[in-house]
mmCIF file of N, CA and C in Angstrom:
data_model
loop_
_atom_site.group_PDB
_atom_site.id
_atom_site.type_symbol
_atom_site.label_atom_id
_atom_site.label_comp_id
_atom_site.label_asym_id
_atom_site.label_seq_id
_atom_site.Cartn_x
_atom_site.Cartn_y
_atom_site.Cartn_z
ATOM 1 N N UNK A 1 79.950 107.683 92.360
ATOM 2 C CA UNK A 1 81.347 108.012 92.589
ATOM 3 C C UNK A 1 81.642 108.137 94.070
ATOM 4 N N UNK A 2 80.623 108.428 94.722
ATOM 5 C CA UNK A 2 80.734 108.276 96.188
ATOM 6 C C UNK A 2 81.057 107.424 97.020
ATOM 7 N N UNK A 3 80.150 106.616 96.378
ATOM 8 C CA UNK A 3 80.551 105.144 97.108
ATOM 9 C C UNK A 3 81.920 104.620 96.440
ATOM 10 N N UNK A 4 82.736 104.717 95.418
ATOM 11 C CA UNK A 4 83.686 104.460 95.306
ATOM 12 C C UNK A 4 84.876 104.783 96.423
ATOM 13 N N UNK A 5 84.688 105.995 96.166
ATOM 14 C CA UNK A 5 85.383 106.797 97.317
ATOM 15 C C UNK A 5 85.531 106.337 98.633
ATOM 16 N N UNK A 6 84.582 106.342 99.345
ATOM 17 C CA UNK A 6 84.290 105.740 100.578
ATOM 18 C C UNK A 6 84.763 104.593 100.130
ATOM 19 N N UNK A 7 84.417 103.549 100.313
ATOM 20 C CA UNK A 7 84.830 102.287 99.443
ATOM 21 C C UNK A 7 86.713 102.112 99.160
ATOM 22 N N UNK A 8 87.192 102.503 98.600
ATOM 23 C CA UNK A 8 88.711 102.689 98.300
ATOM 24 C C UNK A 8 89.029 103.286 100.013
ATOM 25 N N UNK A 9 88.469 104.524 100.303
ATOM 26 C CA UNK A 9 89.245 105.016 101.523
ATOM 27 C C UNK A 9 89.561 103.762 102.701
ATOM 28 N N UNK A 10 88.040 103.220 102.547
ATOM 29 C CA UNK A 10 87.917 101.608 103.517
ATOM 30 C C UNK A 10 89.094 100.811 103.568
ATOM 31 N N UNK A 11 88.939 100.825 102.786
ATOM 32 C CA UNK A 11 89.795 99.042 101.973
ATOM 33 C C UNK A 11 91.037 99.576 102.810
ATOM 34 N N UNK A 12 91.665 100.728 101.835
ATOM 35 C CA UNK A 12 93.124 101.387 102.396
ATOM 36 C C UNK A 12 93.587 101.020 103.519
ATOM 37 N N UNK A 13 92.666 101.963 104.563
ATOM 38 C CA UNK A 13 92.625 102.313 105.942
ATOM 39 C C UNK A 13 92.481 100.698 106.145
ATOM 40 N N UNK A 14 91.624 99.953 106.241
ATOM 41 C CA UNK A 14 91.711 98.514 106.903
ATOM 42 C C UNK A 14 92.621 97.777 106.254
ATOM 43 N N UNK A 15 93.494 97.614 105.601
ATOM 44 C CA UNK A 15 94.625 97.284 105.046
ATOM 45 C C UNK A 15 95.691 97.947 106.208
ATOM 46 N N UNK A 16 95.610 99.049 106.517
ATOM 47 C CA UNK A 16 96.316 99.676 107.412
ATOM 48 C C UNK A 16 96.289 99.039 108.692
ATOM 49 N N UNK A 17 95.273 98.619 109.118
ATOM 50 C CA UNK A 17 95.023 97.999 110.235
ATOM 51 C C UNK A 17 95.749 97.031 110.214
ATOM 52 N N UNK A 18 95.077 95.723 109.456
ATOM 53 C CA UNK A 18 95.664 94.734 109.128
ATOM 54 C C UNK A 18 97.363 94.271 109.130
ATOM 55 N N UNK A 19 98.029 95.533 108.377
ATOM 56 C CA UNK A 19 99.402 95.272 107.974
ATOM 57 C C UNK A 19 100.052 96.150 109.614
ATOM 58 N N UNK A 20 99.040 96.349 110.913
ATOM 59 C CA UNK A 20 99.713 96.664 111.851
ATOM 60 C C UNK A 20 100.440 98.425 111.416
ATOM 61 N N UNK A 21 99.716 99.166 110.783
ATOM 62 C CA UNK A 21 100.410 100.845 110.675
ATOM 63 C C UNK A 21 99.946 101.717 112.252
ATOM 64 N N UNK A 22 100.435 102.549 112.025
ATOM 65 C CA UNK A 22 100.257 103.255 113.754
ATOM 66 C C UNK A 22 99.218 103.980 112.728
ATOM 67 N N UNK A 23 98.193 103.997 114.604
ATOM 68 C CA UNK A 23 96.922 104.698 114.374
ATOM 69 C C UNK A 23 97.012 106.098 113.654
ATOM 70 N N UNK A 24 97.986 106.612 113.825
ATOM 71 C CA UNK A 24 97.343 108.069 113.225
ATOM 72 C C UNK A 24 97.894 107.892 111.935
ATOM 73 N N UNK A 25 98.239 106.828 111.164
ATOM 74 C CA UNK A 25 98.451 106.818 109.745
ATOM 75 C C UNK A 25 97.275 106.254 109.256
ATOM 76 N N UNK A 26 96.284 105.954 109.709
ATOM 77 C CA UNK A 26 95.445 105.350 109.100
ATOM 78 C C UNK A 26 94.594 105.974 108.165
ATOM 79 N N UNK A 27 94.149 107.215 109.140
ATOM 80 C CA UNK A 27 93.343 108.152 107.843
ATOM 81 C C UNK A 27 94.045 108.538 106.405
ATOM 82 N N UNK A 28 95.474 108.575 106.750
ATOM 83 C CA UNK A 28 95.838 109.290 105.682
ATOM 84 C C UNK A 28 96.484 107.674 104.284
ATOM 85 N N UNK A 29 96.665 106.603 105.402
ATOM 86 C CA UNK A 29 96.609 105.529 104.140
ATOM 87 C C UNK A 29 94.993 105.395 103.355
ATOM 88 N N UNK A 30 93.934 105.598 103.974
ATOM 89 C CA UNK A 30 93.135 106.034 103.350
ATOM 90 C C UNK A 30 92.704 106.722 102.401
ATOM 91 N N UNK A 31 93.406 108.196 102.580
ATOM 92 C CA UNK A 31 93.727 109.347 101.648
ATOM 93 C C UNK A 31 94.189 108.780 100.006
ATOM 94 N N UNK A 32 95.291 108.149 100.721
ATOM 95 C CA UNK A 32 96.047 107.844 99.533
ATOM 96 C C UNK A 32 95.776 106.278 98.460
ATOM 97 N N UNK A 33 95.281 105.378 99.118
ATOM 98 C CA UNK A 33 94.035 104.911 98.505
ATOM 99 C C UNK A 33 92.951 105.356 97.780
ATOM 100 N N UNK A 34 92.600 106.134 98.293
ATOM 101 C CA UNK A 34 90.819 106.597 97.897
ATOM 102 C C UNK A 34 92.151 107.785 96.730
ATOM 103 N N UNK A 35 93.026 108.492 96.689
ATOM 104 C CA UNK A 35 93.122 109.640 95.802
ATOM 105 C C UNK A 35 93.914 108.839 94.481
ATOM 106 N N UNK A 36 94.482 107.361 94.767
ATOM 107 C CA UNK A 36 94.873 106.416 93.657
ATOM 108 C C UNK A 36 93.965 105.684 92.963
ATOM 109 N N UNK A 37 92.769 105.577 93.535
ATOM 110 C CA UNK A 37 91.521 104.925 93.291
ATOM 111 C C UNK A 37 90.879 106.115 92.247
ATOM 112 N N UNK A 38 91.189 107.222 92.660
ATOM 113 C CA UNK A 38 90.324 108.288 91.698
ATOM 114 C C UNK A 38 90.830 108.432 90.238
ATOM 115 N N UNK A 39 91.981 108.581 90.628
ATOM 116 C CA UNK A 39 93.305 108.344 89.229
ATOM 117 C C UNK A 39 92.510 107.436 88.272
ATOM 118 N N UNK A 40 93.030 106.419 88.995
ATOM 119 C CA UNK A 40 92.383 105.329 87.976
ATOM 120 C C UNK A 40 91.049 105.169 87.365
ATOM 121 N N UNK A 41 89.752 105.299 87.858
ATOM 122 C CA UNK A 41 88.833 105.660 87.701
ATOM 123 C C UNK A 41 88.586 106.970 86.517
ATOM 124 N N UNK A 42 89.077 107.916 86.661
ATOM 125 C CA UNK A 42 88.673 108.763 85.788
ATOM 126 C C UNK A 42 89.882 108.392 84.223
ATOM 127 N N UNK A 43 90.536 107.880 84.718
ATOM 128 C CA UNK A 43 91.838 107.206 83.246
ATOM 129 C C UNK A 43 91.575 106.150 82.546
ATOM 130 N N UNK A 44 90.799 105.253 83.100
ATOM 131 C CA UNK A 44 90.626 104.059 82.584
ATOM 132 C C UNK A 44 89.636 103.888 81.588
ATOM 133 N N UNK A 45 88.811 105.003 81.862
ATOM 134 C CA UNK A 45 87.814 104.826 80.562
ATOM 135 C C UNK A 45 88.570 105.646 78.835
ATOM 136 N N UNK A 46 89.591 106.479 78.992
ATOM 137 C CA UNK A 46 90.259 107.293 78.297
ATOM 138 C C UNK A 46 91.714 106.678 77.867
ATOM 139 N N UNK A 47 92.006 105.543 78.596
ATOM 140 C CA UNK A 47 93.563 105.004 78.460
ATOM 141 C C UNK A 47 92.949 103.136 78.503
ATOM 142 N N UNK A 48 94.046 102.773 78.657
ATOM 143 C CA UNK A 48 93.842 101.423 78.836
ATOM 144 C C UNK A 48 94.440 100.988 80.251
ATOM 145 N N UNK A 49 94.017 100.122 80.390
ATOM 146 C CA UNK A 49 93.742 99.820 81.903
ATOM 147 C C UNK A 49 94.964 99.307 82.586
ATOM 148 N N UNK A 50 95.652 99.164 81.617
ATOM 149 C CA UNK A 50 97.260 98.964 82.173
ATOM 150 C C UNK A 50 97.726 100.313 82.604
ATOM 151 N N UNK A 51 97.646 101.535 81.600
ATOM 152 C CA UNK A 51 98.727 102.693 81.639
ATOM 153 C C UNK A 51 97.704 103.309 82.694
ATOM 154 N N UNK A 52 96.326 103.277 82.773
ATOM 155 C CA UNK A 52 95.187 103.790 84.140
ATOM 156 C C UNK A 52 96.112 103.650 85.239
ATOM 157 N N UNK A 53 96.106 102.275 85.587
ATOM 158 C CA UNK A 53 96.387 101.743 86.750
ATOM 159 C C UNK A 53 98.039 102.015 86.988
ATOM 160 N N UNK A 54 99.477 102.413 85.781
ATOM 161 C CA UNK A 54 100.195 103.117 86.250
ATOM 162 C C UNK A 54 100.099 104.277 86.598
ATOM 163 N N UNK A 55 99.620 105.478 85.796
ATOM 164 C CA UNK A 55 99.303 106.242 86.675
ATOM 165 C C UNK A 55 98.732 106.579 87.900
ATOM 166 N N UNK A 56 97.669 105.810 88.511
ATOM 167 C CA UNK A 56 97.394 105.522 90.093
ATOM 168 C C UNK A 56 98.326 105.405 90.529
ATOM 169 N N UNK A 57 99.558 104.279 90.034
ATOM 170 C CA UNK A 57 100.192 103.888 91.362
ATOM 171 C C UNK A 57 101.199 104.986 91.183
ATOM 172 N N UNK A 58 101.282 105.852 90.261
ATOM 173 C CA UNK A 58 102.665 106.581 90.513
ATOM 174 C C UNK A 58 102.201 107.535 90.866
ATOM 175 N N UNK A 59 101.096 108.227 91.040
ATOM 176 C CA UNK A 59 100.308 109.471 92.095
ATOM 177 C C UNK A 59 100.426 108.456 93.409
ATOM 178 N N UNK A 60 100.454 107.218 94.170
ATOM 179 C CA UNK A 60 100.000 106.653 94.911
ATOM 180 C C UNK A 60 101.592 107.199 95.575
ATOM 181 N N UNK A 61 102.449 106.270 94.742
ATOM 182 C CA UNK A 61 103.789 106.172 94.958
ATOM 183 C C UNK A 61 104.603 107.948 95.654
ATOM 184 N N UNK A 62 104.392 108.613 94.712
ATOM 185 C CA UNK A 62 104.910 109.891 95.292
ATOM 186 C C UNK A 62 104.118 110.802 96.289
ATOM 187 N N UNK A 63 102.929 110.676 96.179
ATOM 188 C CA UNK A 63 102.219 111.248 97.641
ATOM 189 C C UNK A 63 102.420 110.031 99.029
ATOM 190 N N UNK A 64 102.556 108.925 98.843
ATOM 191 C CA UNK A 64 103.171 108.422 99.539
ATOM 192 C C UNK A 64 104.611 108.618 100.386
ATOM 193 N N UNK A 65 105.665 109.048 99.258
ATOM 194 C CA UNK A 65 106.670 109.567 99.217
ATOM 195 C C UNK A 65 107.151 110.809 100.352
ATOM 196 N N UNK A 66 106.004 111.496 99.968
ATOM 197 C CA UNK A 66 105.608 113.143 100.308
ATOM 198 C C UNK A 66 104.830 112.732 101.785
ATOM 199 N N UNK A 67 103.652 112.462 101.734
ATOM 200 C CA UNK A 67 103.309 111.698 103.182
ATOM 201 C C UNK A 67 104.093 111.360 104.029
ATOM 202 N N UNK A 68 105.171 110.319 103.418
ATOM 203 C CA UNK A 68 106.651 109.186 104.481
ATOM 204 C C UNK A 68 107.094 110.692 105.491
ATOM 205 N N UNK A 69 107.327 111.448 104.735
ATOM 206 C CA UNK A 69 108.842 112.723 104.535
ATOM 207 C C UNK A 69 107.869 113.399 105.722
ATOM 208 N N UNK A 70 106.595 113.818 105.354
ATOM 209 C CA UNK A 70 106.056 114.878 105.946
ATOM 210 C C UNK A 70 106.208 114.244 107.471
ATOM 211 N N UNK A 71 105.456 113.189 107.780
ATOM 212 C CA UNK A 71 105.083 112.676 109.053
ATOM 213 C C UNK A 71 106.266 111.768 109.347
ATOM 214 N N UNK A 72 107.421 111.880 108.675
ATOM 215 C CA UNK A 72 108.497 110.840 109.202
ATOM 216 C C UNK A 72 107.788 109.276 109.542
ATOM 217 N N UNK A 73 107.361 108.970 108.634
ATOM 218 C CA UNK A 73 107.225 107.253 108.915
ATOM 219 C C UNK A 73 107.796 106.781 107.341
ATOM 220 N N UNK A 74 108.131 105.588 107.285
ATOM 221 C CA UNK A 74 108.621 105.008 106.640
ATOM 222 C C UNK A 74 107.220 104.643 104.815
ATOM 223 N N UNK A 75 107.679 104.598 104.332
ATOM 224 C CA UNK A 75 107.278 104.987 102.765
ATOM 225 C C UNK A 75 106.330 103.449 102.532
ATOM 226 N N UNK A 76 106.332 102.785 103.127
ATOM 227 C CA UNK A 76 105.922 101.263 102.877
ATOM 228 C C UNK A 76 104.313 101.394 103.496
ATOM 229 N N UNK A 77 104.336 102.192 104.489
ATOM 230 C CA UNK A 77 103.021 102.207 105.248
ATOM 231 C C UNK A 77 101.912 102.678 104.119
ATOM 232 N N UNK A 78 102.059 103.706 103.501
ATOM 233 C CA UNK A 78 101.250 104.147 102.609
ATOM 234 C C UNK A 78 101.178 103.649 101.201
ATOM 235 N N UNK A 79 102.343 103.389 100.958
ATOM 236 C CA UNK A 79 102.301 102.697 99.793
ATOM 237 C C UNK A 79 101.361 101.480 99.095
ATOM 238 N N UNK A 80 101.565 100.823 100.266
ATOM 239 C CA UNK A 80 100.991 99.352 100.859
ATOM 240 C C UNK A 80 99.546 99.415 100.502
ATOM 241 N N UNK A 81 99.137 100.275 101.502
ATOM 242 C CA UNK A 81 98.017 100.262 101.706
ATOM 243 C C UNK A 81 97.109 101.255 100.365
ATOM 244 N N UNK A 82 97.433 101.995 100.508
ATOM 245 C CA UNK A 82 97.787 102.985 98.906
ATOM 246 C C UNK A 82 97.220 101.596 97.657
ATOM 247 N N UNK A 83 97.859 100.993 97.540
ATOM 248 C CA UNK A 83 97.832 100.058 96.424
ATOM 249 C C UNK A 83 96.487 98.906 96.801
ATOM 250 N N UNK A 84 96.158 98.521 97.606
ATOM 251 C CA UNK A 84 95.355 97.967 97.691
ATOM 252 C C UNK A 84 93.512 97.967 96.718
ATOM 253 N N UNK A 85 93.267 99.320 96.512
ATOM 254 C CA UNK A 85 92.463 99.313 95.634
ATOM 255 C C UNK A 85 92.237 98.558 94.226
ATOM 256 N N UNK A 86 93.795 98.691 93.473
ATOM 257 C CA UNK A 86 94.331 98.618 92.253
ATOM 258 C C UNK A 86 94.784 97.194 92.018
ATOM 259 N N UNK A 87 94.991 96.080 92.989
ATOM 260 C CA UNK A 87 94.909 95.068 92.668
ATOM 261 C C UNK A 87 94.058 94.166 92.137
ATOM 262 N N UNK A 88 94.713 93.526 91.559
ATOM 263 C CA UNK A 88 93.578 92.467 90.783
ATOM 264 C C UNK A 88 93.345 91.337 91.213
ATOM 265 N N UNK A 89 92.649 91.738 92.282
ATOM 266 C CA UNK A 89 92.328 90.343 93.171
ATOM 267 C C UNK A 89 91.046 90.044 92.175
ATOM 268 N N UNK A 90 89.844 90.471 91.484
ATOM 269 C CA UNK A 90 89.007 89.856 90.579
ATOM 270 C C UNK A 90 89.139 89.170 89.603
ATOM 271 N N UNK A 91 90.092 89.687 88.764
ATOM 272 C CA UNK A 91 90.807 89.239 87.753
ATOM 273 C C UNK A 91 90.891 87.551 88.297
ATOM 274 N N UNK A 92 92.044 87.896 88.835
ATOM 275 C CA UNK A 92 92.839 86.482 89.605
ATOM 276 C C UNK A 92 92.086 85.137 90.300
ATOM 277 N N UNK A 93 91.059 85.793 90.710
ATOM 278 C CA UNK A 93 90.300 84.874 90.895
ATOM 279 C C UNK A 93 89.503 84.164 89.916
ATOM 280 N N UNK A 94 88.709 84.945 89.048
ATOM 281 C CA UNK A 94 88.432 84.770 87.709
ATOM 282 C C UNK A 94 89.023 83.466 86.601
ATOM 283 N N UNK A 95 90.389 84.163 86.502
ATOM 284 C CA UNK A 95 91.225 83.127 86.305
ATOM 285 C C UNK A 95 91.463 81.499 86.701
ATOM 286 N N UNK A 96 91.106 81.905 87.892
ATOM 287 C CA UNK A 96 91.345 80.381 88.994
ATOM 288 C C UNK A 96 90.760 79.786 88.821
ATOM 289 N N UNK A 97 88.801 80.016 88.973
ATOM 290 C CA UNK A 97 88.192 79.511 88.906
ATOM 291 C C UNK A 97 88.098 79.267 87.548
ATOM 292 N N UNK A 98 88.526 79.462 86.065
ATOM 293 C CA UNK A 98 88.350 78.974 85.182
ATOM 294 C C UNK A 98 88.971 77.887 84.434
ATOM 295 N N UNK A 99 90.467 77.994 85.565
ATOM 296 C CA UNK A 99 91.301 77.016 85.050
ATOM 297 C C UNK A 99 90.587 75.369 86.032
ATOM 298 N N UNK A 100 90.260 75.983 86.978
ATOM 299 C CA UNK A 100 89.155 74.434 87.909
ATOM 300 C C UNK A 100 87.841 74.121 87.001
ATOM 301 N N UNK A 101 87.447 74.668 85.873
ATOM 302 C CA UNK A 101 86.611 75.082 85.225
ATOM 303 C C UNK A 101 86.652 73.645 83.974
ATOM 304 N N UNK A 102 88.266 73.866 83.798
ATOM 305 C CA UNK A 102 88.568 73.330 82.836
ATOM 306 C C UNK A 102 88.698 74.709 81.105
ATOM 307 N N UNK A 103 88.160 75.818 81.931
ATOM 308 C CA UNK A 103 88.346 76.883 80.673
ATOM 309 C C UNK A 103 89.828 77.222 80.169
ATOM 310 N N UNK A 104 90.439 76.727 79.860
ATOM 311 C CA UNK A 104 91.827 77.306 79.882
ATOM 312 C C UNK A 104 92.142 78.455 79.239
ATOM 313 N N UNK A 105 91.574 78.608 78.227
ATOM 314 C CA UNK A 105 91.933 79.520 77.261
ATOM 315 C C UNK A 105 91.504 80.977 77.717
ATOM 316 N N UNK A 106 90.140 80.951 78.385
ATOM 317 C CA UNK A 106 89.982 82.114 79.344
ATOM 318 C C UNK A 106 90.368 82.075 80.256
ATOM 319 N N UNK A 107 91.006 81.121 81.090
ATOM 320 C CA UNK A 107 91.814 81.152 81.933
ATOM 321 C C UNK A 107 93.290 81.834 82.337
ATOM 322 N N UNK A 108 93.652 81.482 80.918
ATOM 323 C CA UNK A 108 95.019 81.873 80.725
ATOM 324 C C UNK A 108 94.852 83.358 80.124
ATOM 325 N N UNK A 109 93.788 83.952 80.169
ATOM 326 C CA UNK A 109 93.723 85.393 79.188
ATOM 327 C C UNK A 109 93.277 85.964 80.127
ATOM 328 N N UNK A 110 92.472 85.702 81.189
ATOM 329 C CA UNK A 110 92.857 86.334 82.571
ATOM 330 C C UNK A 110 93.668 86.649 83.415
ATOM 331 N N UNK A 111 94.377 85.299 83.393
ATOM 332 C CA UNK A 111 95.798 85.135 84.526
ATOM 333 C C UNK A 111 96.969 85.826 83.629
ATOM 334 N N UNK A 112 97.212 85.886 82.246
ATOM 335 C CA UNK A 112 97.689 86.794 81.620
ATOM 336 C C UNK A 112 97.309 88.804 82.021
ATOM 337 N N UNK A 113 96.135 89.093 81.669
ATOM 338 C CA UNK A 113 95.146 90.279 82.509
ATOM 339 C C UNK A 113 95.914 90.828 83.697
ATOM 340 N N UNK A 114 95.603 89.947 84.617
ATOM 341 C CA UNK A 114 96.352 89.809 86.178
ATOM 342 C C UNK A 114 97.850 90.580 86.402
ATOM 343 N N UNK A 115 98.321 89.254 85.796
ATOM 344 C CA UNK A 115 99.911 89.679 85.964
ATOM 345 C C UNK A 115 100.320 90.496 84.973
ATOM 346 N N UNK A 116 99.781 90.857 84.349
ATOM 347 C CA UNK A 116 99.781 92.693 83.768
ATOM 348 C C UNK A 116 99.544 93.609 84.708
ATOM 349 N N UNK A 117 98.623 93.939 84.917
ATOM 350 C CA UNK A 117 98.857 94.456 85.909
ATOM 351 C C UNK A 117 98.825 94.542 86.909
ATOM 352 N N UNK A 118 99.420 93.429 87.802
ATOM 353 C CA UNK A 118 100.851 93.392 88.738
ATOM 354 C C UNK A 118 101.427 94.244 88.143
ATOM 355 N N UNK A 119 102.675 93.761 87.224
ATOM 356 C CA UNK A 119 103.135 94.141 86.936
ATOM 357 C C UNK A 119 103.183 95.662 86.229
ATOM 358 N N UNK A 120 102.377 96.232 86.194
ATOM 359 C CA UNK A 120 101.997 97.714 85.998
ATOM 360 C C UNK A 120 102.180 98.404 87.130
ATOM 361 N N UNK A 121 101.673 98.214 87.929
ATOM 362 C CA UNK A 121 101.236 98.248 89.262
ATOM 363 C C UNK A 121 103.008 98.266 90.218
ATOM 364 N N UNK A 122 103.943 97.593 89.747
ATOM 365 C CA UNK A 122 105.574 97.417 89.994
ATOM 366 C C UNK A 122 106.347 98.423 89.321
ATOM 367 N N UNK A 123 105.838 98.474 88.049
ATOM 368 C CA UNK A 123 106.444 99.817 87.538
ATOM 369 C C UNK A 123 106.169 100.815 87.917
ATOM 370 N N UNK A 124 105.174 101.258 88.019
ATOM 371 C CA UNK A 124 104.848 102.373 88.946
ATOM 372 C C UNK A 124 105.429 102.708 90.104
ATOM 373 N N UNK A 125 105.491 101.886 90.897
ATOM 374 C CA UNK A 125 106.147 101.845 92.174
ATOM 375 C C UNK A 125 107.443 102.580 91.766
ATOM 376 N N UNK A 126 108.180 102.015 91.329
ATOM 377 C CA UNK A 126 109.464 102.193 90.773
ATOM 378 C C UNK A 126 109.737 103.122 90.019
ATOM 379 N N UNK A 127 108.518 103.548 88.767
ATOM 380 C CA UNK A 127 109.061 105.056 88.329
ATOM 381 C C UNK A 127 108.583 105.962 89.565
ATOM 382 N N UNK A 128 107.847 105.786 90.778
ATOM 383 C CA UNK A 128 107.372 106.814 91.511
ATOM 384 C C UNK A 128 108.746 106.837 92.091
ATOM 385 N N UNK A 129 109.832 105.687 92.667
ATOM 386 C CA UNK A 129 110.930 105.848 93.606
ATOM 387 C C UNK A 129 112.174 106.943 92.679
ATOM 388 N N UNK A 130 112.038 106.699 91.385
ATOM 389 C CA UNK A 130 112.949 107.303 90.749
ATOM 390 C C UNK A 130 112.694 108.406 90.484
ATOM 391 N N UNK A 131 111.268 108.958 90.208
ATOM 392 C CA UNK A 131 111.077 110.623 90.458
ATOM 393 C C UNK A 131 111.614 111.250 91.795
ATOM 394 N N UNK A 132 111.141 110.153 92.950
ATOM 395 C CA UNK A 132 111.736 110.797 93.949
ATOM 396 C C UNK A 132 113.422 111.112 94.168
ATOM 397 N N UNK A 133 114.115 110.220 93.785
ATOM 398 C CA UNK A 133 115.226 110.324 93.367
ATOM 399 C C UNK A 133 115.583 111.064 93.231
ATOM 400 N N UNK A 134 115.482 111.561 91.493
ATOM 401 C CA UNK A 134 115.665 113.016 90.785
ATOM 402 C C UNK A 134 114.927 114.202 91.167
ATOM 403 N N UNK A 135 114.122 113.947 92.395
ATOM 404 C CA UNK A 135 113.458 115.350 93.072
ATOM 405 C C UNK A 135 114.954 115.724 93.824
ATOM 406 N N UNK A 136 115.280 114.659 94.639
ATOM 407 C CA UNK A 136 115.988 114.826 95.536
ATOM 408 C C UNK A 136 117.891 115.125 95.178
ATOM 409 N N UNK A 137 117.815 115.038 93.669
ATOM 410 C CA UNK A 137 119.406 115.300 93.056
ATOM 411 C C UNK A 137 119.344 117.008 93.106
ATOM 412 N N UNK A 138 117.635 117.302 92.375
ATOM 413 C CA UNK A 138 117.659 118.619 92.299
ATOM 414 C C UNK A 138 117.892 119.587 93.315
ATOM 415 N N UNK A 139 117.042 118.991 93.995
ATOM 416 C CA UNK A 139 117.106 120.064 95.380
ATOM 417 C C UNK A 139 118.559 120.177 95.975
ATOM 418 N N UNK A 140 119.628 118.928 95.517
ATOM 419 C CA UNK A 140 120.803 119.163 96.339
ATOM 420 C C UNK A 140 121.611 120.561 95.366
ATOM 421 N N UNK A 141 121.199 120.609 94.102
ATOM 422 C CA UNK A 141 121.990 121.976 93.425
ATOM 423 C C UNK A 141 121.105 123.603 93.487
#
């Protein structure tokens, strides 16, 4: 589990690099990587790997949220990088190479796989923006 950890914090943080975030966000796109990476990890063996991987991104999404607010930077920096664990870059590749394969049928039940969750992975995003939302109706009463 360690090396997961480490591992997810990596990825994050050099994703951070990569997508150009200011240095002192880096540790904490890390944070939020490696603490969406844990989500998922301990859910996925108990849920299915679609509703796992929403819950990551919507812990990803609102500590992100909470992060943006705290340190005044914009919500994309963490997010971004945040999500990077949870993609299905294996999957997808998987896929690719099976359709060059000539496998189609596992091909297409991968690349199906995939864009699940993507698309999991989008909802999340999005129920995380709309909690924030309705955080923010409350606090105005």
């Amino acid at each position: 589990m360690l090396e997961q950890l480490v591992t997810s914090f990596i990825a994050s943080a050099a994703f951070g690099i990569l997508f150009r975030a200011p240095r002192r966000s880096l540790a904490l796109c890390g944070f939020v990587g490696m603490l969406g990476w844990v989500v998922y990890f301990y859910t996925v063996d108990r849920w299915d790997t679609l509703l796992a991987t929403f819950a990551a991104t919507l812990v990803i999404g609102v500590l992100s949220q909470a992060i943006a607010r705290w340190y005044k930077m914009p919500v994309i920096i963490f997010s971004v990088a945040g999500m990077i664990p949870l993609v299905p870059g294996g999957i997808a590749y998987d896929a690719m190479r099976s359709f060059v394969e000539h496998e189609y049928a596992g091909a297409a039940e991968l690349a199906a796989q995939a864009l699940m969750i993507s698309g999991s992975i989008a909802v999340g995003l999005i129920a995380s923006e709309v909690f924030n939302q309705m955080l923010k109706q409350v606090k105005k009463f």
